[in-house]
Amino acid sequence: PRWPSRITPRLVSRLRQYVLVICENYRTVPYHDVEHAYHVFLSANKLLDLLLREGGRRRAGPTFGIKSDPLAQLAFLFSALVHDVDHRGISNRQLVLESDDLAILYNDQSVAEQRSLAVAFAVWMMPEYGVLRGVLFDEDAALEEKKKDDDRNRNREEHFKFRKLVIDLVLVTDIASPERTQIVKSKWKEAFGEVILTANLNQRKGTKRGGGSG
């Protein structure tokens, strides 16, 4: 299939540049490095595919509005890419105990996650990525005088919604909050429980067949 006319080589180039800049801002630290971001992004893409897939063995289940919301799908993958950018390889608790500059800046609250968000959006709002924002949120068209106020407001609201989704998704990776972690687990089970159960059953059947043939 052909790409939409607004997906130009320049747009693709800017998208690649943004991803590269984010990857370059991942530090060489244990675990929270660019390889980890790569694995998380691939896993997020696979989970999104499972959530949106129709037919097959998976019965239609709750998608929490994601299926009909392309902006939420974008925010989900964007969050996976940026969630640990500029992570220092030190836990939030330790940063707080040491009164690290970042802990002071972010008031001891989800320090590493807030730093990643700040870096991701600081880069995102740079002028060179205006072409990306223009296509995703129709910013260029919104600046035209002929556009009505409600159109401009809608575009701003979409970008605000995108930012809020990304912020929520990245902050929820701070597992130091037991309440937040429990909410995530319950939604995970509701969305993917059947898929995981089916996979486990198939694995057990395969193990039994393998054991019997030996």
Short mmCIF file of C-alpha atoms in Angstrom, two decimals:
data_model
loop_
_atom_site.label_atom_id
_atom_site.label_comp_id
_atom_site.label_asym_id
_atom_site.label_seq_id
_atom_site.Cartn_x
_atom_site.Cartn_y
_atom_site.Cartn_z
CA PRO A 1 0.00 0.00 0.00
CA ARG A 2 1.07 3.56 -0.67
CA TRP A 3 2.02 5.88 2.15
CA PRO A 4 -0.29 8.84 2.82
CA SER A 5 0.85 11.91 0.93
CA ARG A 6 1.95 13.69 4.13
CA ILE A 7 4.43 10.91 4.96
CA THR A 8 7.29 12.46 3.03
CA PRO A 9 10.98 11.48 2.98
CA ARG A 10 11.70 14.59 5.05
CA LEU A 11 9.20 13.49 7.68
CA VAL A 12 10.69 9.99 7.84
CA SER A 13 14.16 11.51 8.12
CA ARG A 14 13.09 13.67 11.08
CA LEU A 15 11.49 10.69 12.79
CA ARG A 16 14.67 8.66 12.40
CA GLN A 17 16.68 11.61 13.69
CA TYR A 18 14.48 11.89 16.78
CA VAL A 19 14.84 8.19 17.56
CA LEU A 20 18.60 8.42 17.07
CA VAL A 21 18.92 11.42 19.39
CA ILE A 22 16.89 9.65 22.08
CA CYS A 23 19.02 6.51 21.73
CA GLU A 24 22.20 8.57 21.98
CA ASN A 25 20.93 10.06 25.25
CA TYR A 26 20.71 6.63 26.87
CA ARG A 27 23.71 6.19 29.14
CA THR A 28 26.02 3.20 29.29
CA VAL A 29 24.77 1.87 32.60
CA PRO A 30 23.70 -1.54 33.86
CA TYR A 31 20.23 -2.52 32.62
CA HIS A 32 18.75 0.92 31.88
CA ASP A 33 20.64 1.32 28.61
CA VAL A 34 19.63 1.62 24.96
CA GLU A 35 19.50 -2.15 24.55
CA HIS A 36 16.90 -2.28 27.31
CA ALA A 37 14.92 0.46 25.54
CA TYR A 38 15.07 -1.58 22.34
CA HIS A 39 13.71 -4.67 24.09
CA VAL A 40 10.94 -2.70 25.80
CA PHE A 41 9.93 -1.07 22.52
CA LEU A 42 9.70 -4.42 20.72
CA SER A 43 7.70 -5.90 23.60
CA ALA A 44 5.34 -2.91 23.63
CA ASN A 45 4.81 -3.25 19.89
CA LYS A 46 4.01 -6.96 20.31
CA LEU A 47 1.60 -6.29 23.17
CA LEU A 48 -0.12 -3.63 21.11
CA ASP A 49 -0.45 -6.10 18.27
CA LEU A 50 -2.02 -8.67 20.61
CA LEU A 51 -4.39 -6.08 21.99
CA LEU A 52 -5.57 -4.95 18.57
CA ARG A 53 -5.60 -8.30 16.80
CA GLU A 54 -8.95 -9.61 15.64
CA GLY A 55 -9.93 -13.17 14.92
CA GLY A 56 -7.79 -16.19 15.66
CA ARG A 57 -8.01 -17.83 19.05
CA ARG A 58 -8.21 -14.62 21.03
CA ARG A 59 -11.72 -13.56 21.96
CA ALA A 60 -12.48 -9.88 21.84
CA GLY A 61 -11.46 -8.42 25.18
CA PRO A 62 -11.18 -4.96 26.69
CA THR A 63 -8.73 -2.60 25.04
CA PHE A 64 -9.44 0.33 27.39
CA GLY A 65 -10.14 2.57 24.42
CA ILE A 66 -6.77 1.92 22.77
CA LYS A 67 -8.16 0.07 19.76
CA SER A 68 -10.11 3.10 18.53
CA ASP A 69 -7.49 5.67 19.56
CA PRO A 70 -4.43 5.92 17.26
CA LEU A 71 -3.05 8.70 19.44
CA ALA A 72 -2.99 6.37 22.45
CA GLN A 73 -1.24 3.74 20.35
CA LEU A 74 1.41 6.27 19.36
CA ALA A 75 1.83 7.41 22.97
CA PHE A 76 2.27 3.80 24.08
CA LEU A 77 5.14 3.16 21.68
CA PHE A 78 6.65 6.62 22.21
CA SER A 79 6.70 5.96 25.96
CA ALA A 80 8.45 2.63 25.46
CA LEU A 81 11.19 4.37 23.49
CA VAL A 82 11.85 7.20 25.96
CA HIS A 83 10.97 5.65 29.33
CA ASP A 84 14.57 5.33 30.62
CA VAL A 85 16.43 7.91 28.55
CA ASP A 86 19.30 9.54 30.50
CA HIS A 87 18.82 7.08 33.37
CA ARG A 88 21.89 7.20 35.60
CA GLY A 89 21.73 3.56 36.62
CA ILE A 90 20.89 4.54 40.20
CA SER A 91 17.58 3.85 41.89
CA ASN A 92 15.22 6.66 42.81
CA ARG A 93 15.56 5.76 46.46
CA GLN A 94 19.34 6.14 46.35
CA LEU A 95 19.11 9.44 44.47
CA VAL A 96 16.81 10.72 47.18
CA LEU A 97 19.00 9.44 50.02
CA GLU A 98 22.03 11.17 48.49
CA SER A 99 20.09 14.41 47.89
CA ASP A 100 21.13 14.22 44.26
CA ASP A 101 20.52 17.30 42.12
CA LEU A 102 17.79 15.45 40.22
CA ALA A 103 16.07 14.46 43.46
CA ILE A 104 16.07 18.10 44.52
CA LEU A 105 14.81 19.20 41.11
CA TYR A 106 11.92 16.70 41.06
CA ASN A 107 11.06 16.87 44.77
CA ASP A 108 11.98 13.22 45.45
CA GLN A 109 9.08 12.03 43.26
CA SER A 110 9.76 9.44 40.50
CA VAL A 111 13.11 11.13 39.92
CA ALA A 112 14.49 9.01 37.07
CA GLU A 113 11.16 8.83 35.28
CA GLN A 114 10.64 12.58 35.44
CA ARG A 115 14.15 13.13 34.10
CA SER A 116 13.43 10.84 31.14
CA LEU A 117 10.22 12.71 30.37
CA ALA A 118 11.96 16.06 30.54
CA VAL A 119 14.68 14.94 28.11
CA ALA A 120 12.20 13.31 25.73
CA PHE A 121 9.93 16.34 25.48
CA ALA A 122 12.76 18.88 25.42
CA VAL A 123 14.03 17.17 22.27
CA TRP A 124 10.51 16.68 20.91
CA MET A 125 9.76 20.40 21.09
CA MET A 126 12.88 21.45 19.20
CA PRO A 127 12.18 23.39 15.97
CA GLU A 128 13.62 20.66 13.75
CA TYR A 129 10.86 18.29 14.81
CA GLY A 130 8.10 20.74 13.98
CA VAL A 131 7.41 18.73 10.82
CA LEU A 132 6.56 15.71 12.99
CA ARG A 133 4.31 17.69 15.29
CA GLY A 134 2.76 19.35 12.25
CA VAL A 135 1.66 16.05 10.74
CA LEU A 136 0.61 14.38 13.99
CA PHE A 137 -1.25 17.34 15.43
CA ASP A 138 -1.83 19.45 12.31
CA GLU A 139 0.08 22.33 13.88
CA ASP A 140 0.96 23.88 10.54
CA ALA A 141 -2.64 23.98 9.44
CA ALA A 142 -3.67 25.26 12.83
CA LEU A 143 -1.53 28.34 12.27
CA GLU A 144 -3.38 29.28 9.10
CA GLU A 145 -5.71 32.23 9.54
CA LYS A 146 -8.52 30.42 7.82
CA LYS A 147 -8.60 27.76 10.50
CA LYS A 148 -11.34 28.23 13.04
CA ASP A 149 -10.68 28.62 16.72
CA ASP A 150 -12.24 25.27 17.52
CA ASP A 151 -9.85 23.56 15.07
CA ARG A 152 -6.85 25.18 16.74
CA ASN A 153 -8.17 24.23 20.13
CA ARG A 154 -8.68 20.64 19.04
CA ASN A 155 -5.09 20.40 17.78
CA ARG A 156 -3.75 21.78 21.06
CA GLU A 157 -5.96 19.39 22.99
CA GLU A 158 -4.63 16.43 21.01
CA HIS A 159 -1.05 17.37 21.75
CA PHE A 160 -1.93 17.92 25.40
CA LYS A 161 -3.60 14.49 25.49
CA PHE A 162 -0.53 12.91 23.87
CA ARG A 163 1.77 14.48 26.45
CA LYS A 164 -0.47 13.42 29.33
CA LEU A 165 -0.62 9.83 28.08
CA VAL A 166 3.14 9.64 27.72
CA ILE A 167 3.68 11.18 31.15
CA ASP A 168 1.28 8.72 32.79
CA LEU A 169 2.79 5.74 30.98
CA VAL A 170 6.36 6.61 31.91
CA LEU A 171 5.56 7.49 35.52
CA VAL A 172 3.81 4.16 35.99
CA THR A 173 7.15 2.42 35.37
CA ASP A 174 8.22 3.66 38.80
CA ILE A 175 7.48 0.44 40.66
CA ALA A 176 8.21 1.98 44.04
CA SER A 177 4.50 2.78 44.36
CA PRO A 178 2.65 -0.42 45.40
CA GLU A 179 -0.78 1.08 44.69
CA ARG A 180 0.17 2.08 41.15
CA THR A 181 1.80 -1.30 40.56
CA GLN A 182 -1.33 -3.16 41.65
CA ILE A 183 -3.52 -1.13 39.30
CA VAL A 184 -1.20 -1.96 36.40
CA LYS A 185 -1.20 -5.66 37.27
CA SER A 186 -5.00 -5.82 37.38
CA LYS A 187 -5.35 -4.11 33.99
CA TRP A 188 -2.63 -6.34 32.52
CA LYS A 189 -4.48 -9.45 33.68
CA GLU A 190 -7.77 -8.18 32.29
CA ALA A 191 -6.26 -7.33 28.90
CA PHE A 192 -3.81 -10.20 28.38
CA GLY A 193 -4.75 -12.88 30.91
CA GLU A 194 -6.39 -15.14 28.35
CA VAL A 195 -3.48 -14.85 25.94
CA ILE A 196 -0.96 -15.75 28.64
CA LEU A 197 -3.10 -18.63 29.92
CA THR A 198 -3.44 -20.08 26.42
CA ALA A 199 0.31 -19.81 25.84
CA ASN A 200 1.05 -21.57 29.15
CA LEU A 201 -1.39 -24.39 28.36
CA ASN A 202 0.13 -24.89 24.92
CA GLN A 203 3.59 -24.96 26.44
CA ARG A 204 2.53 -27.58 28.97
CA LYS A 205 0.95 -29.72 26.23
CA GLY A 206 4.14 -29.48 24.20
CA THR A 207 6.23 -30.47 27.21
CA LYS A 208 4.03 -33.48 27.90
CA ARG A 209 4.19 -34.62 24.27
CA GLY A 210 7.95 -34.22 24.29
CA GLY A 211 8.29 -36.17 27.53
CA GLY A 212 6.04 -38.96 26.31
CA SER A 213 7.97 -39.48 23.11
CA GLY A 214 11.22 -39.91 25.05
#
